Coordinates of C-alpha atoms and ligand atoms in Angstrom, one line a residue:
M1 CA 56.8 -39.5 189.4
S2 CA 59.0 -42.3 190.7
E3 CA 60.5 -41.9 194.1
Y4 CA 63.9 -42.0 192.5
A5 CA 63.2 -39.2 190.1
K6 CA 61.6 -37.1 192.9
R7 CA 64.7 -37.4 195.1
L8 CA 67.1 -37.0 192.3
L9 CA 65.4 -33.7 191.1
A10 CA 65.4 -32.4 194.7
W11 CA 69.1 -33.1 194.9
F12 CA 69.7 -31.5 191.5
D13 CA 67.9 -28.3 192.5
V14 CA 70.5 -27.8 195.3
H15 CA 73.7 -29.5 194.0
G16 CA 73.3 -29.8 190.2
R17 CA 74.8 -27.7 187.4
H18 CA 72.5 -25.0 186.3
D19 CA 74.8 -22.6 184.5
L20 CA 76.4 -24.6 181.7
P21 CA 76.6 -22.6 178.5
W22 CA 74.4 -25.1 176.5
Q23 CA 71.6 -24.7 179.0
H24 CA 71.2 -21.0 178.1
P25 CA 69.6 -21.1 175.6
R26 CA 68.9 -24.8 175.4
T27 CA 68.4 -25.2 171.6
P28 CA 68.5 -28.6 170.0
Y29 CA 71.7 -27.6 168.1
R30 CA 73.5 -26.5 171.3
V31 CA 72.4 -29.5 173.3
W32 CA 73.5 -31.8 170.5
L33 CA 76.9 -30.1 170.1
S34 CA 77.5 -30.3 173.9
E35 CA 76.6 -34.0 174.0
I36 CA 79.0 -34.9 171.2
M37 CA 81.8 -32.8 172.8
L38 CA 81.1 -34.3 176.2
Q39 CA 81.7 -37.9 174.9
Q40 CA 85.2 -38.8 176.2
T41 CA 85.8 -35.2 177.5
Q42 CA 85.1 -33.5 180.8
V43 CA 82.7 -30.6 181.2
R44 CA 85.4 -28.1 182.3
V45 CA 87.5 -28.9 179.2
V46 CA 84.5 -28.7 176.9
I47 CA 83.1 -25.3 177.9
P48 CA 85.7 -23.0 176.1
Y49 CA 85.5 -25.2 173.0
F50 CA 81.8 -25.1 173.0
E51 CA 81.7 -21.3 173.3
R52 CA 84.2 -20.9 170.5
F53 CA 82.3 -23.3 168.3
V54 CA 78.9 -21.8 168.6
A55 CA 80.3 -18.3 168.2
A56 CA 81.8 -19.3 164.9
L57 CA 79.0 -21.8 163.8
P58 CA 75.8 -20.8 165.6
D59 CA 73.4 -23.2 164.0
V60 CA 73.0 -26.4 161.9
P61 CA 73.1 -24.6 158.4
A62 CA 76.2 -22.7 159.4
L63 CA 77.9 -26.0 160.5
A64 CA 76.7 -27.8 157.3
K65 CA 78.3 -25.3 154.9
A66 CA 81.5 -24.5 156.8
P67 CA 84.8 -25.7 155.2
Q68 CA 85.8 -29.0 156.9
D69 CA 89.1 -27.5 157.8
D70 CA 87.4 -24.8 159.9
V71 CA 85.3 -27.4 161.7
L72 CA 88.4 -29.4 162.5
A73 CA 90.3 -26.3 163.6
L74 CA 87.5 -25.5 166.1
W75 CA 87.7 -29.0 167.3
S76 CA 91.5 -29.0 167.5
G77 CA 92.6 -30.2 170.9
L78 CA 89.4 -32.1 171.8
G79 CA 90.7 -35.2 170.1
Y80 CA 88.6 -38.0 168.5
Y81 CA 88.2 -36.1 165.3
A82 CA 85.7 -38.5 163.9
R83 CA 83.2 -36.8 166.2
A84 CA 83.7 -33.5 164.4
R85 CA 83.5 -35.1 161.0
N86 CA 80.3 -37.0 162.0
L87 CA 78.9 -33.8 163.4
Q88 CA 79.3 -31.9 160.1
A89 CA 78.0 -34.9 158.1
A90 CA 74.9 -35.0 160.3
A91 CA 74.4 -31.3 160.0
Q92 CA 74.5 -31.7 156.2
R93 CA 71.9 -34.5 156.4
C94 CA 69.7 -32.3 158.6
V95 CA 69.8 -29.5 155.9
D96 CA 68.9 -32.1 153.2
L97 CA 66.2 -34.0 155.1
H98 CA 65.0 -31.9 158.1
D99 CA 64.8 -28.3 156.9
G100 CA 68.1 -27.4 158.5
D101 CA 67.3 -28.4 162.1
L102 CA 67.5 -31.6 164.2
P103 CA 64.5 -33.9 163.9
R104 CA 62.4 -34.3 167.0
D105 CA 62.2 -38.1 166.6
L106 CA 64.2 -40.9 168.1
D107 CA 64.6 -43.0 165.0
A108 CA 65.4 -40.0 162.8
L109 CA 68.1 -38.9 165.3
V110 CA 69.8 -42.2 165.6
A111 CA 69.9 -42.4 161.8
L112 CA 72.3 -39.4 161.8
P113 CA 76.0 -40.0 161.9
G114 CA 77.5 -40.0 165.4
I115 CA 74.2 -40.1 167.3
G116 CA 73.4 -43.2 169.4
R117 CA 70.3 -43.9 171.4
S118 CA 71.6 -42.3 174.6
T119 CA 72.7 -39.1 172.8
A120 CA 69.3 -39.0 171.0
G121 CA 67.6 -39.3 174.4
A122 CA 69.7 -36.5 175.8
I123 CA 68.7 -34.2 172.8
L124 CA 65.0 -35.1 173.0
S125 CA 64.7 -34.6 176.7
Q126 CA 66.9 -31.5 177.0
A127 CA 65.9 -29.7 173.9
W128 CA 62.2 -30.5 173.9
G129 CA 61.4 -32.0 177.3
D130 CA 60.4 -35.3 175.7
R131 CA 60.2 -38.4 177.8
A132 CA 63.3 -40.2 176.5
P133 CA 65.8 -42.0 178.7
I134 CA 69.6 -41.8 178.5
L135 CA 72.1 -44.5 179.3
D136 CA 75.6 -43.2 179.2
G137 CA 78.4 -44.7 181.3
N138 CA 77.4 -42.7 184.4
V139 CA 73.8 -43.7 184.3
K140 CA 74.7 -47.4 183.6
R141 CA 76.8 -47.3 186.8
V142 CA 74.2 -45.7 189.0
L143 CA 71.3 -48.0 187.8
A144 CA 73.5 -51.1 188.0
R145 CA 74.2 -50.2 191.7
R146 CA 70.7 -49.1 192.6
H147 CA 69.1 -52.2 191.2
A148 CA 71.9 -54.6 191.8
V149 CA 72.1 -55.6 188.2
E150 CA 74.6 -58.3 187.7
G151 CA 76.9 -58.6 184.7
W152 CA 79.1 -56.3 182.7
P153 CA 76.9 -53.4 181.4
G154 CA 78.7 -53.7 178.0
T155 CA 76.8 -56.9 177.2
P156 CA 73.6 -56.5 175.2
K157 CA 71.6 -58.4 177.8
V158 CA 72.6 -56.3 180.7
E159 CA 72.3 -53.1 178.6
K160 CA 68.7 -54.1 177.7
T161 CA 67.9 -54.6 181.4
L162 CA 69.3 -51.2 182.2
W163 CA 67.4 -49.5 179.4
S164 CA 64.1 -50.8 180.7
I165 CA 64.9 -49.7 184.2
A166 CA 65.9 -46.2 182.8
D167 CA 62.6 -46.1 180.9
A168 CA 60.5 -47.1 183.9
L169 CA 62.0 -44.4 186.2
L170 CA 61.3 -41.5 183.8
P171 CA 59.3 -38.6 185.3
H172 CA 56.4 -37.0 183.4
T173 CA 57.7 -33.5 183.9
R174 CA 61.1 -31.7 184.1
M175 CA 62.7 -34.0 181.7
A176 CA 65.6 -31.6 180.8
D177 CA 66.5 -31.2 184.5
Y178 CA 66.1 -35.0 185.1
T179 CA 68.6 -35.8 182.3
Q180 CA 71.0 -33.2 183.6
A181 CA 70.5 -34.5 187.2
Q182 CA 71.5 -38.0 186.2
M183 CA 74.6 -36.8 184.5
D184 CA 75.6 -34.6 187.4
F185 CA 74.8 -37.3 190.0
G186 CA 76.9 -39.9 188.3
A187 CA 79.8 -37.5 187.7
T188 CA 79.9 -36.0 191.2
L189 CA 78.3 -38.3 193.7
C190 CA 77.8 -41.9 192.6
T191 CA 81.3 -41.9 191.0
R192 CA 83.2 -44.9 189.8
H193 CA 85.7 -45.2 192.6
N194 CA 84.5 -43.1 195.5
P195 CA 80.7 -42.9 195.7
V196 CA 79.6 -40.7 198.5
C197 CA 76.8 -43.0 199.7
L198 CA 76.4 -41.3 203.1
L199 CA 75.3 -38.1 201.3
C200 CA 73.3 -39.9 198.6
P201 CA 69.6 -38.9 198.3
V202 CA 68.6 -42.4 197.0
S203 CA 70.7 -44.5 199.3
T204 CA 67.7 -45.9 201.3
D205 CA 66.5 -47.8 198.2
C206 CA 69.9 -48.5 196.6
A207 CA 70.3 -52.3 196.5
A208 CA 74.1 -52.2 196.3
F209 CA 74.3 -49.9 199.3
V210 CA 71.8 -51.8 201.4
Q211 CA 73.5 -55.1 200.6
G212 CA 77.0 -53.7 201.1
R213 CA 77.9 -54.4 197.5
V214 CA 78.8 -51.0 196.2
D215 CA 82.4 -52.0 195.5
E216 CA 81.3 -55.0 193.4
L217 CA 78.8 -53.2 191.1
P218 CA 78.7 -52.6 188.3
T219 CA 80.3 -55.9 187.4
P220 CA 83.7 -55.0 185.7
R221 CA 84.5 -55.9 182.2
P222 CA 85.6 -59.5 182.1
S223 CA 89.4 -59.7 181.6
K224 CA 90.4 -60.9 178.2
V225 CA 91.8 -64.4 178.0
L226 CA 95.1 -63.7 176.2
P227 CA 96.7 -66.3 173.9
E228 CA 99.9 -67.8 175.2
R229 CA 103.1 -68.2 173.2
E230 CA 105.9 -70.4 174.4
V231 CA 109.5 -70.1 173.3
T232 CA 112.9 -71.5 174.4
V233 CA 115.6 -69.1 175.5
L234 CA 119.3 -70.1 175.6
L235 CA 121.3 -69.0 178.6
L236 CA 124.9 -69.7 177.9
E237 CA 127.5 -68.7 180.5
D238 CA 131.2 -69.0 180.2
R239 CA 133.7 -69.7 183.0
D240 CA 134.1 -66.0 183.7
G241 CA 130.4 -65.6 184.2
R242 CA 129.7 -63.9 180.9
V243 CA 126.4 -64.5 179.2
L244 CA 125.7 -64.7 175.5
L245 CA 123.2 -62.1 174.4
Q246 CA 121.5 -61.6 171.1
R247 CA 120.1 -58.3 169.8
R248 CA 116.4 -58.4 168.9
P249 CA 115.4 -57.5 165.3
P250 CA 114.6 -53.8 164.6
T251 CA 110.8 -54.4 164.6
G252 CA 108.4 -56.3 166.8
V253 CA 108.4 -56.8 170.5
W254 CA 111.6 -55.8 172.4
A255 CA 112.9 -54.3 169.1
Q256 CA 116.7 -53.7 169.2
L257 CA 117.0 -54.7 172.9
W258 CA 119.5 -57.3 174.0
S259 CA 118.0 -60.6 175.0
L260 CA 118.8 -64.2 175.2
P261 CA 118.9 -66.2 172.0
Q262 CA 115.3 -67.2 171.4
L263 CA 113.8 -70.0 169.4
D264 CA 110.6 -71.9 169.0
V265 CA 110.0 -74.6 171.5
D266 CA 110.0 -77.2 168.6
D267 CA 113.4 -76.1 167.4
D268 CA 116.5 -78.1 168.3
P269 CA 118.8 -75.8 170.4
V270 CA 122.0 -77.6 169.4
R271 CA 121.2 -77.2 165.8
W272 CA 120.4 -73.6 166.4
L273 CA 123.8 -73.1 168.0
Q274 CA 125.5 -74.8 165.2
G275 CA 123.8 -72.4 162.8
H276 CA 124.2 -69.2 164.7
A277 CA 127.4 -69.7 166.8
A278 CA 129.8 -71.6 164.6
G279 CA 132.5 -73.3 166.6
L280 CA 130.5 -73.0 169.9
V281 CA 128.9 -76.3 169.7
D282 CA 130.6 -79.4 171.1
P283 CA 127.9 -82.1 170.8
V284 CA 129.1 -83.7 174.1
E285 CA 129.2 -80.5 176.0
F286 CA 125.9 -79.2 174.6
D287 CA 123.8 -82.3 174.8
T288 CA 122.6 -81.8 178.3
P289 CA 121.5 -78.3 179.2
A290 CA 119.8 -77.7 182.5
R291 CA 116.2 -76.7 182.3
L292 CA 115.4 -73.7 184.5
A293 CA 112.0 -72.7 185.8
P294 CA 109.8 -71.0 183.1
V295 CA 109.3 -67.2 183.2
Q296 CA 106.0 -65.5 182.2
H297 CA 105.6 -62.1 180.7
G298 CA 102.4 -60.4 179.7
F299 CA 102.1 -58.2 176.6
S300 CA 98.8 -56.4 175.8
H301 CA 97.8 -58.9 173.2
Y302 CA 99.4 -62.2 174.4
R303 CA 101.3 -63.9 177.2
L304 CA 104.9 -65.1 176.6
R305 CA 106.2 -68.1 178.5
L306 CA 110.0 -68.5 178.3
H307 CA 111.6 -71.9 178.9
P308 CA 115.3 -71.3 179.6
L309 CA 117.9 -73.9 178.8
H310 CA 121.1 -73.3 180.7
W311 CA 124.7 -74.1 180.0
A312 CA 127.5 -73.0 182.4
G313 CA 131.3 -73.1 182.5
L314 CA 131.9 -72.8 178.8
A315 CA 135.4 -71.8 177.7
P316 CA 135.7 -67.9 177.6
H317 CA 134.7 -66.5 174.2
H318 CA 134.2 -70.0 173.0
G319 CA 133.0 -70.1 169.5
V320 CA 131.5 -66.6 169.1
R321 CA 133.2 -63.3 168.4
D322 CA 131.2 -60.3 169.4
N323 CA 129.2 -59.0 166.5
D324 CA 126.1 -56.9 166.0
A325 CA 123.8 -59.8 166.6
L326 CA 125.5 -61.9 169.3
R327 CA 127.8 -60.8 172.1
W328 CA 129.3 -62.2 175.3
V329 CA 128.5 -59.7 178.1
A330 CA 130.2 -59.6 181.5
R331 CA 127.8 -59.6 184.4
D332 CA 128.9 -56.1 185.5
D333 CA 128.0 -54.7 182.0
L334 CA 124.5 -56.0 182.0
A335 CA 123.3 -52.7 183.6
T336 CA 124.6 -50.7 180.6
L337 CA 122.5 -52.5 178.0
G338 CA 118.8 -52.3 177.2
I339 CA 117.5 -55.7 178.3
P340 CA 113.8 -56.7 178.5
A341 CA 112.6 -56.9 182.1
P342 CA 111.9 -60.6 182.3
I343 CA 115.2 -61.4 180.7
R344 CA 117.0 -59.2 183.2
T345 CA 115.2 -61.0 186.0
L346 CA 116.2 -64.3 184.6
L347 CA 119.8 -63.3 184.3
L348 CA 120.0 -62.0 187.8
A349 CA 118.0 -64.8 189.5
P350 CA 119.8 -67.8 191.1
R351 CA 120.0 -70.7 188.6
I352 CA 117.9 -73.5 189.9
A353 CA 117.5 -76.4 187.6
L354 CA 114.2 -78.2 187.3
E355 CA 114.2 -81.9 188.2
D356 CA 113.6 -84.1 185.2
Ligands
SF4_401 S1 73.9 -45.2 197.7 FE1 76.0 -45.1 196.9 S2 76.0 -46.6 195.3 FE2 73.9 -46.3 195.7 S3 73.2 -44.7 194.3 FE3 73.8 -43.7 196.1 S4 76.0 -43.1 195.8 FE4 75.5 -44.7 194.3

């Protein structure tokens, strides 16, 4: 048995979870159901759902023939309902192909809806004691630290390395306990943010600990490079310090908020003013706006870079009557309107023109 498995099992005997409802009895059906429920959901939340579910649908054939509404009602509150639908579809497949029970075979298990390789490993090892590794998020984290595996574990290359490590560490006995030990160890001791290395049974051969790199591993998911969009915003101020605001359309980003008139960087601002603010435009007065420093704003799917053009000292109410889409707003009234944060920052910041 690997030194890792030996120490982990000794830790599990003292600190692990031994009284979970799916451990008594540990049938393939109960292990499978618990594994699916535990995806995205914590143990303490799952327990009452699990107990209600197996009380109503105690085995694969019962699940296979239950009305789908009943299955979804038993799942109600756990979320991610595709899990429940897959569960029932897999149960029906088991009735058709495997005599109403789960197959004791890795390939046949992963062929069922909703069962990936790690879930299949958990079922095989816990239900039958077979030597099959698991590699859920907890195990990936622990192995990436213990073996100082570089790279985000979500990439196929890193995942492959972790699978081969998981495979090499498997003990020849106590597979059910070993699988549970790995889950408990990752959930309670080698946690994502606060691993308790000083109490860890495998710290002496944990590469991340020995090298002082626990905070760095596993390598985080690379941040997405977001596309950037550039727009021009028009900041027009009259002699009383009022600014011209435009209401955003009812859909899209900043829907219905008050913002600065916004146009594509290629659009001609004077022409835009002629079109949208009749009478506002005096070609002489409007030819030479000051360019202010750009403002950046991040949305979840792109970055917006605003290039403000600034005109000051316009005649009060020059050219635009308040309407639903455009309005002169006194500085003191800005606080009463819904204005996007970067626009508010821009309105309140000192106006410093860029040098040409
Ligand atoms: S020493 Fe720390 S980082 Fe390494 S396995 Fe133990 S708890 Fe995790």
